[in-house]
Short mmCIF file of C-alpha atoms in Angstrom, two decimals:
data_model
loop_
_atom_site.label_atom_id
_atom_site.label_comp_id
_atom_site.label_asym_id
_atom_site.label_seq_id
_atom_site.Cartn_x
_atom_site.Cartn_y
_atom_site.Cartn_z
CA MET A 265 55.43 42.48 116.48
CA ARG A 266 59.05 43.01 116.72
CA VAL A 267 61.27 40.99 119.20
CA LEU A 268 64.98 40.92 119.72
CA HIS A 269 66.77 37.85 120.71
CA THR A 270 70.04 38.01 122.52
CA ALA A 271 71.84 35.86 125.13
CA ASP A 272 75.35 35.14 126.80
CA TRP A 273 76.34 38.49 127.89
CA HIS A 274 78.44 37.14 130.69
CA LEU A 275 78.56 40.46 132.47
CA GLY A 276 81.56 40.59 134.77
CA GLN A 277 83.69 37.95 133.09
CA HIS A 278 87.24 37.95 134.11
CA PHE A 279 89.66 37.20 131.11
CA LEU A 280 93.03 35.76 131.15
CA THR A 281 95.04 37.33 134.06
CA GLY A 282 91.83 38.72 135.65
CA GLN A 283 91.01 41.58 133.24
CA GLU A 284 87.14 42.53 133.81
CA ARG A 285 85.11 42.96 130.49
CA ILE A 286 83.12 45.71 131.88
CA THR A 287 84.31 48.29 129.38
CA GLU A 288 83.36 46.24 126.34
CA GLN A 289 80.05 45.40 127.87
CA GLN A 290 79.42 48.67 128.60
CA LEU A 291 79.73 49.65 124.87
CA PHE A 292 77.61 46.66 123.79
CA LEU A 293 74.82 47.65 125.99
CA ASP A 294 75.01 51.39 124.76
CA TRP A 295 74.75 50.02 121.24
CA LEU A 296 71.98 47.53 122.09
CA LEU A 297 69.94 50.52 123.69
CA GLN A 298 70.38 52.50 120.41
CA THR A 299 69.42 49.36 118.25
CA VAL A 300 66.28 48.66 120.31
CA ARG A 301 65.19 52.23 119.59
CA ALA A 302 66.15 52.41 115.86
CA GLU A 303 64.42 49.31 115.04
CA GLY A 304 61.28 49.89 117.08
CA VAL A 305 61.74 46.68 119.18
CA ASP A 306 58.52 45.82 121.17
CA THR A 307 60.13 42.98 123.25
CA LEU A 308 63.77 42.17 124.15
CA VAL A 309 64.44 38.40 125.17
CA ILE A 310 67.68 37.65 126.82
CA ALA A 311 68.05 33.92 126.88
CA GLY A 312 70.28 33.28 129.79
CA ASP A 313 73.82 33.79 131.34
CA ILE A 314 73.39 37.53 131.80
CA PHE A 315 76.05 37.27 134.27
CA ASP A 316 79.31 35.20 134.22
CA ASN A 317 78.86 33.59 137.63
CA GLN A 318 76.53 33.34 140.37
CA THR A 319 78.12 35.98 142.55
CA PRO A 320 78.49 38.89 139.92
CA SER A 321 80.60 41.80 140.96
CA TYR A 322 78.94 45.13 142.02
CA ALA A 323 80.11 46.79 138.66
CA ALA A 324 78.42 43.87 136.59
CA GLN A 325 75.24 44.13 138.65
CA GLU A 326 75.24 48.01 137.98
CA LEU A 327 75.68 47.41 134.41
CA TYR A 328 72.67 45.13 134.31
CA TYR A 329 70.29 47.33 136.30
CA THR A 330 71.41 50.45 134.63
CA PHE A 331 70.67 48.97 131.21
CA LEU A 332 67.21 48.00 132.32
CA VAL A 333 66.29 51.37 133.47
CA LYS A 334 67.75 53.02 130.32
CA MET A 335 65.14 50.65 128.31
CA GLN A 336 62.33 52.24 129.78
CA ALA A 337 62.88 55.40 127.43
CA THR A 338 63.56 53.21 124.14
CA GLY A 339 59.78 52.57 123.46
CA CYS A 340 60.24 48.89 124.10
CA ARG A 341 57.26 47.45 125.95
CA ASP A 342 58.48 44.17 127.58
CA ILE A 343 61.85 42.58 128.47
CA VAL A 344 62.02 38.75 129.36
CA VAL A 345 64.92 37.71 131.21
CA VAL A 346 65.72 34.11 131.87
CA GLY A 347 68.36 32.44 134.07
CA GLY A 348 71.10 30.56 132.47
CA ASN A 349 73.68 27.85 133.92
CA HIS A 350 75.88 30.67 134.99
CA ASP A 351 73.33 32.60 136.68
CA SER A 352 72.00 32.28 140.23
CA PRO A 353 68.27 32.11 140.12
CA THR A 354 68.12 33.55 143.62
CA MET A 355 70.20 36.48 142.74
CA LEU A 356 68.11 37.20 139.43
CA ASN A 357 64.68 36.55 141.23
CA ALA A 358 65.48 38.95 144.06
CA SER A 359 64.27 41.85 142.07
CA ARG A 360 61.62 39.97 140.34
CA GLN A 361 58.65 41.74 141.71
CA LEU A 362 59.98 45.17 141.59
CA LEU A 363 61.06 44.74 137.94
CA ARG A 364 57.67 43.40 136.99
CA GLN A 365 56.30 46.91 137.55
CA LEU A 366 58.66 47.99 134.74
CA ARG A 367 57.29 45.31 132.65
CA ILE A 368 60.47 43.57 132.97
CA HIS A 369 59.55 39.55 133.38
CA VAL A 370 62.56 37.67 135.24
CA VAL A 371 62.49 33.83 135.20
CA GLY A 372 65.71 32.90 137.02
CA GLY A 373 64.85 29.24 137.78
CA VAL A 374 61.94 27.05 137.13
CA PRO A 375 59.02 28.47 139.30
CA ALA A 376 57.03 26.28 141.83
CA ASP A 377 53.96 27.00 139.55
CA PRO A 378 54.87 26.15 136.05
CA ALA A 379 52.34 28.50 134.76
CA GLU A 380 54.63 31.52 135.65
CA GLN A 381 56.65 30.46 132.91
CA VAL A 382 53.96 31.47 130.53
CA LEU A 383 53.91 35.28 129.88
CA ALA A 384 50.76 36.58 127.88
CA LEU A 385 52.32 39.83 126.52
CA PRO A 386 50.83 42.55 123.90
CA GLY A 387 50.86 40.46 120.71
CA LEU A 388 53.12 37.74 121.93
CA VAL A 389 53.13 34.65 124.18
CA VAL A 390 56.52 33.95 125.68
CA CYS A 391 57.03 30.38 127.14
CA ALA A 392 59.96 31.74 129.39
CA VAL A 393 61.98 28.44 130.19
CA PRO A 394 65.24 29.14 132.15
CA PHE A 395 68.04 26.59 132.46
CA LEU A 396 66.77 23.45 133.71
CA ARG A 397 68.68 22.07 136.58
CA ASP A 398 68.66 18.42 137.51
CA ARG A 399 66.22 19.15 140.42
CA ASP A 400 63.75 20.45 137.92
CA ILE A 401 63.57 17.72 135.51
CA ARG A 402 64.58 14.42 137.13
CA LEU A 403 65.54 12.40 140.23
CA ALA A 404 68.63 10.09 140.57
CA VAL A 405 67.59 6.39 139.96
CA ALA A 406 69.55 3.83 141.83
CA GLY A 407 71.37 1.31 139.14
CA GLU A 408 70.69 3.28 136.12
CA THR A 409 73.49 3.23 133.40
CA PRO A 410 75.02 6.52 132.17
CA ASP A 411 73.28 5.89 128.88
CA GLU A 412 69.65 5.64 130.50
CA ARG A 413 70.57 8.63 132.64
CA GLN A 414 71.36 10.67 129.73
CA PHE A 415 68.23 9.73 128.08
CA ARG A 416 66.19 10.60 131.07
CA VAL A 417 67.60 13.85 130.88
CA ARG A 418 66.65 14.26 127.34
CA ASP A 419 62.95 13.15 128.03
CA SER A 420 62.63 15.17 130.97
CA ILE A 421 63.86 18.27 129.06
CA ALA A 422 61.26 17.55 126.20
CA SER A 423 58.49 16.70 128.54
CA HIS A 424 58.92 20.05 130.15
CA TYR A 425 58.76 22.00 126.85
CA LEU A 426 55.54 19.87 125.79
CA ALA A 427 53.85 20.73 129.04
CA ILE A 428 54.33 24.37 128.61
CA SER A 429 53.35 24.29 125.13
CA GLU A 430 49.97 22.70 126.09
CA HIS A 431 49.13 25.14 128.47
CA ASP A 432 45.68 26.66 128.28
CA ALA A 433 46.74 30.20 127.59
CA VAL A 434 49.43 29.07 125.04
CA ARG A 435 46.56 27.05 123.05
CA ARG A 436 43.94 29.70 123.26
CA LEU A 437 46.12 32.69 122.30
CA ARG A 438 47.70 30.66 119.37
CA GLU A 439 44.31 29.76 118.26
CA GLN A 440 43.76 33.84 117.92
CA ASP A 441 46.86 34.01 115.67
CA VAL A 442 49.04 35.37 118.59
CA PRO A 443 52.49 33.85 117.86
CA VAL A 444 54.37 31.94 120.48
CA LEU A 445 57.87 32.19 121.40
CA ALA A 446 60.07 30.05 123.58
CA THR A 447 63.24 30.43 125.22
CA GLY A 448 65.98 27.69 126.34
CA HIS A 449 69.43 27.54 127.72
CA LEU A 450 70.91 24.25 126.98
CA TYR A 451 73.06 22.36 124.38
CA ALA A 452 70.99 21.26 121.40
CA ALA A 453 71.95 18.16 119.33
CA GLY A 454 74.31 19.24 116.57
CA GLY A 455 75.21 22.56 118.12
CA GLU A 456 78.74 23.70 117.80
CA ALA A 457 80.53 24.53 120.93
CA ARG A 458 83.95 26.06 121.31
CA GLU A 459 86.37 24.30 123.17
CA GLY A 460 87.09 25.91 126.59
CA ALA A 461 84.34 28.65 125.80
CA GLU A 462 81.07 27.07 126.69
CA ARG A 463 80.93 24.76 129.79
CA ASP A 464 78.88 21.71 130.18
CA VAL A 465 75.24 22.22 130.92
CA HIS A 466 74.11 18.58 131.84
CA ILE A 467 77.31 16.74 132.80
CA GLY A 468 77.55 13.59 130.81
CA GLY A 469 74.29 14.27 128.74
CA LEU A 470 75.06 16.96 126.30
CA GLY A 471 73.57 17.24 122.87
CA LEU A 472 70.71 14.81 123.47
CA VAL A 473 67.90 17.42 122.89
CA GLY A 474 67.25 17.87 119.17
CA ALA A 475 65.20 20.28 117.09
CA GLU A 476 62.46 17.45 117.09
CA HIS A 477 61.94 17.85 120.81
CA PHE A 478 60.68 21.28 120.80
CA PRO A 479 56.66 21.38 120.10
CA ALA A 480 55.27 22.59 116.86
CA ALA A 481 53.33 25.17 118.90
CA PHE A 482 56.58 27.38 119.24
CA ASP A 483 56.77 29.74 116.17
CA TYR A 484 60.26 30.70 117.40
CA VAL A 485 62.81 29.09 120.02
CA ALA A 486 65.33 31.69 121.34
CA LEU A 487 68.28 29.86 122.71
CA GLY A 488 71.32 30.53 124.74
CA HIS A 489 74.40 28.66 125.93
CA LEU A 490 76.43 28.29 122.79
CA HIS A 491 78.33 31.36 121.93
CA ARG A 492 78.43 31.02 118.14
CA PRO A 493 75.24 31.89 116.42
CA GLN A 494 73.68 29.05 114.69
CA VAL A 495 70.47 27.25 113.37
CA VAL A 496 69.61 24.02 115.29
CA GLY A 497 68.77 20.89 113.09
CA GLY A 498 68.22 22.92 110.04
CA ARG A 499 65.27 24.54 111.46
CA ALA A 500 65.29 28.26 110.86
CA HIS A 501 63.03 29.32 113.81
CA ILE A 502 65.33 27.32 116.38
CA ARG A 503 68.57 29.53 116.90
CA TYR A 504 71.35 30.59 119.07
CA SER A 505 71.85 34.25 118.85
CA GLY A 506 75.26 33.78 119.97
CA SER A 507 77.37 36.16 122.49
CA PRO A 508 77.62 39.59 121.63
CA VAL A 509 81.27 39.85 122.90
CA PRO A 510 83.91 37.44 122.07
CA LEU A 511 84.63 35.49 125.36
CA SER A 512 87.81 33.44 124.37
CA PHE A 513 90.39 33.31 121.51
CA THR A 514 88.46 30.53 120.25
CA GLU A 515 85.63 32.88 119.43
CA ALA A 516 87.84 35.68 117.99
CA ASP A 517 86.63 34.94 114.35
CA ASP A 518 83.06 34.29 115.26
CA ARG A 519 80.45 36.90 114.16
CA GLN A 520 78.77 38.78 117.02
CA GLN A 521 75.04 39.58 116.38
CA VAL A 522 71.56 40.05 117.82
CA LEU A 523 68.37 38.53 115.88
CA LEU A 524 65.61 40.65 115.05
CA LEU A 525 62.30 38.74 114.55
CA ASN A 526 59.25 40.46 112.55
CA PHE A 527 56.04 38.32 113.66
CA GLU A 528 53.15 38.71 111.26
CA GLY A 529 50.79 36.53 113.45
CA VAL A 530 51.37 32.76 114.00
CA GLY A 531 54.14 31.20 111.95
CA VAL A 532 57.91 31.45 111.71
CA PRO A 533 58.95 35.29 111.88
CA GLN A 534 60.99 37.18 109.38
CA ILE A 535 64.52 36.82 111.05
CA THR A 536 67.38 39.46 110.45
CA ALA A 537 70.91 39.23 112.13
CA ILE A 538 72.11 42.54 113.09
CA PRO A 539 75.95 42.33 113.57
CA VAL A 540 77.24 43.90 116.85
CA PRO A 541 80.23 45.92 116.50
CA VAL A 542 83.28 44.46 118.17
CA MET A 543 85.04 46.91 120.34
CA ARG A 544 88.09 44.76 121.15
CA ARG A 545 90.02 42.38 118.94
CA LEU A 546 91.35 39.10 120.54
CA GLN A 547 94.30 38.51 118.32
CA ARG A 548 96.71 35.34 118.15
CA PHE A 549 100.16 35.73 117.23
CA HIS A 550 101.54 32.13 116.91
CA GLY A 551 104.76 31.18 115.06
CA GLU A 552 108.49 31.23 115.19
CA LEU A 553 110.16 34.29 116.89
CA ASP A 554 110.89 36.35 113.96
CA GLU A 555 107.32 35.67 112.31
CA VAL A 556 105.59 36.73 115.61
CA GLU A 557 107.82 40.02 115.81
CA ALA A 558 106.71 41.01 112.33
CA ALA A 559 103.23 40.16 112.80
CA ILE A 560 103.13 42.19 115.96
CA LEU A 561 104.74 45.02 114.22
CA ALA A 562 102.53 44.97 111.31
CA TYR A 563 99.17 44.71 113.39
CA ASP A 564 96.98 47.44 112.69
CA ASN A 565 94.28 48.03 115.20
CA GLU A 566 92.45 51.21 113.97
CA ALA A 567 89.19 49.49 113.08
CA PHE A 568 88.60 48.77 116.89
CA ARG A 569 87.88 51.04 119.46
CA LEU A 570 89.80 49.38 122.41
CA VAL A 571 93.41 48.13 122.52
CA ALA A 572 93.73 44.48 121.25
CA TRP A 573 94.58 41.71 123.65
CA ALA A 574 96.95 39.05 122.15
CA ASP A 575 97.82 35.46 122.79
CA VAL A 576 101.30 34.99 122.03
CA LEU A 577 102.88 31.79 121.33
CA VAL A 578 106.38 31.73 120.08
CA ARG A 579 108.20 28.55 118.77
CA SER A 580 112.12 28.99 119.02
CA ASP A 581 115.40 27.52 120.37
CA GLU A 582 116.25 30.69 121.74
CA SER A 583 116.30 31.11 125.55
CA PRO A 584 112.86 31.76 127.27
CA ALA A 585 114.53 34.93 128.52
CA GLU A 586 115.71 36.12 125.03
CA VAL A 587 112.19 35.33 123.78
CA GLN A 588 110.37 37.21 126.27
CA ARG A 589 112.79 40.12 125.84
CA ARG A 590 112.30 40.60 122.25
CA VAL A 591 108.49 39.89 122.27
CA GLN A 592 107.99 42.70 124.93
CA ALA A 593 110.20 44.93 122.78
CA VAL A 594 108.01 44.93 119.90
CA LEU A 595 104.81 44.85 122.05
CA LYS A 596 106.17 48.14 123.71
CA GLU A 597 106.47 49.61 120.45
CA ARG A 598 103.07 48.81 119.40
CA ARG A 599 101.31 49.36 122.89
CA SER A 600 98.74 51.51 121.68
CA HIS A 601 97.65 48.96 119.20
CA VAL A 602 98.07 45.47 121.28
CA LEU A 603 98.80 44.23 124.68
CA ALA A 604 99.62 40.70 125.90
CA PRO A 605 98.16 40.40 129.38
CA ARG A 606 99.87 37.13 130.13
CA GLY A 607 103.14 37.69 128.08
CA ALA A 608 104.53 35.16 125.44
CA ARG A 609 104.49 31.51 125.87
CA HIS A 610 107.48 29.78 124.66
CA GLN A 611 107.73 26.54 122.85
CA ARG A 612 110.94 25.10 121.70
CA LEU A 613 111.22 24.02 117.98
CA THR A 614 112.94 20.77 118.95
CA GLU A 615 110.60 19.31 121.26
CA ALA A 616 108.90 15.84 120.87
CA PRO A 617 105.80 16.03 118.89
CA ASP A 618 103.65 15.25 122.02
CA ALA A 619 105.37 18.02 123.93
CA ALA A 620 104.97 20.38 121.18
CA THR A 621 101.25 19.56 120.80
CA ALA A 622 100.44 19.96 124.51
CA ALA A 623 102.55 23.36 124.31
CA THR A 624 100.09 24.82 121.74
CA SER A 625 97.29 24.82 124.26
CA PRO A 626 96.90 28.10 126.10
CA LEU A 627 98.37 28.22 129.69
CA GLU A 628 95.70 27.81 132.19
CA LEU A 629 95.56 28.87 135.74
CA LEU A 630 93.61 27.20 138.36
CA HIS A 631 91.70 30.34 139.19
CA GLU A 632 90.34 30.50 135.45
CA LEU A 633 88.89 27.11 135.50
CA THR A 634 85.45 26.25 136.81
CA VAL A 635 84.91 23.37 139.47
CA ASP A 636 83.50 21.38 136.80
CA GLU A 637 86.48 21.63 134.55
CA VAL A 638 88.88 20.56 137.34
CA PHE A 639 86.68 17.78 138.02
CA ARG A 640 86.45 16.51 134.63
CA ARG A 641 90.11 16.54 134.22
CA ARG A 642 90.58 14.56 137.68
CA VAL A 643 88.53 11.76 136.23
CA ALA A 644 89.72 11.98 132.50
CA GLY A 645 91.90 8.82 133.05
CA LEU A 646 89.34 6.48 134.67
CA PRO A 647 87.24 4.00 132.53
CA PRO A 648 84.25 5.95 130.88
CA GLU A 649 81.47 4.02 132.83
CA ARG A 650 83.23 4.82 136.38
CA ALA A 651 83.97 8.26 135.14
CA ALA A 652 80.48 9.00 133.98
CA VAL A 653 78.84 7.65 137.45
CA LEU A 654 81.51 9.74 139.42
CA THR A 655 80.73 12.82 137.27
CA ALA A 656 76.91 12.39 137.62
CA THR A 657 77.21 12.03 141.42
CA PHE A 658 79.53 15.16 141.67
CA GLY A 659 77.16 17.12 139.62
CA GLU A 660 74.11 16.30 142.13
CA LEU A 661 76.49 17.11 145.07
CA ARG A 662 77.40 20.50 143.59
CA GLN A 663 73.77 21.40 142.80
CA LEU A 664 72.71 20.58 146.46
CA LEU A 665 75.65 22.77 147.62
CA ALA A 666 74.51 25.59 145.55
CA GLU A 667 70.93 25.34 146.78
CA ALA A 668 72.05 25.33 150.28
CA ASP A 669 74.02 28.35 149.71
CA PRO A 670 73.91 30.03 146.18
CA LEU A 671 75.75 33.21 147.32
CA ALA A 672 78.78 31.45 148.49
CA TRP A 673 78.98 28.76 145.87
CA GLY A 674 80.21 30.88 142.90
CA GLY A 675 81.37 27.85 140.77
CA THR A 676 84.93 28.82 140.42
CA ALA A 677 87.94 26.76 141.87
#
């Protein structure tokens, strides 16, 4: 039984000043089709965040559905899709019954019948657990402290996985030497998140779920949410596949991959990381003006199919107009290799240390931030306990709004 684990596609992501990543994501999906065919994959597992937001563009949806149709010609028997925190359960589940006829199993959110998360496929049991929202795992308790709330979240998530692992079909088939794979879309303890790249999953309760909270009945746990490939808690069978396309400059030097699992009955499978070719380089040019000019002129993009996108930060006492003039001149000369969608950011050499530190942070626009990020910054100066209570209450309110009108509540500021 050969399984391919991938996650965090974020189809339709808008980058920097609004560029959509459709071209890069199309090239990845074309490569993935070829890889599934070449590797003889039996089951493809996508562990959440198929889309970048709850109201994906038509172009992003077309990528998704066209890919699923083309997968029918690869020889892959089954596809398992679970929702992530960026995905709309309603949107994913809308085509669920139709896709099931093509052996595409979609679990956009926790179903009313927990048994629907247990998929008995040929040669494999998949416990298809999507992102667990607050309404799925707990109710607010009046008077509880932030720590009590966090531990309640952790225990509820662990209980959910335990209940799924004890399902009759899981126990019966595992006794017949059929391996069991579980999915998850969460932030596990010890995982490394990229600043600005991965948004909070459970507000105020990140990183509480550890490797020990996944039952021993799971021969492999396919995780999504963290964009850097990594093993959880030193246990080789609990892994994040990582995102196949770098989603921010902080991820530019991460490796992009998918994970091929080869099961020989019950037990940890043989795991092989297959590198995903990077089609567009996200390149940083930071330094004094002469250094930045020289680096841009020397930059060679021949190894990449698409023109690089650059983050340019210049430290100079020249006027901002002069900095922009000189940077744009070298960018124009190298326009077939590199583009800087938001231009050059300017930092004076003589700025005070605190100002200099702030200036090294990428310039952010309101439309690039999520609602959660804006709220988190608004409460950052409050006492920790008050901030935690307000944030938890805000998260519950936001979830209620999303449930009331999931199509209108896209989660962006």
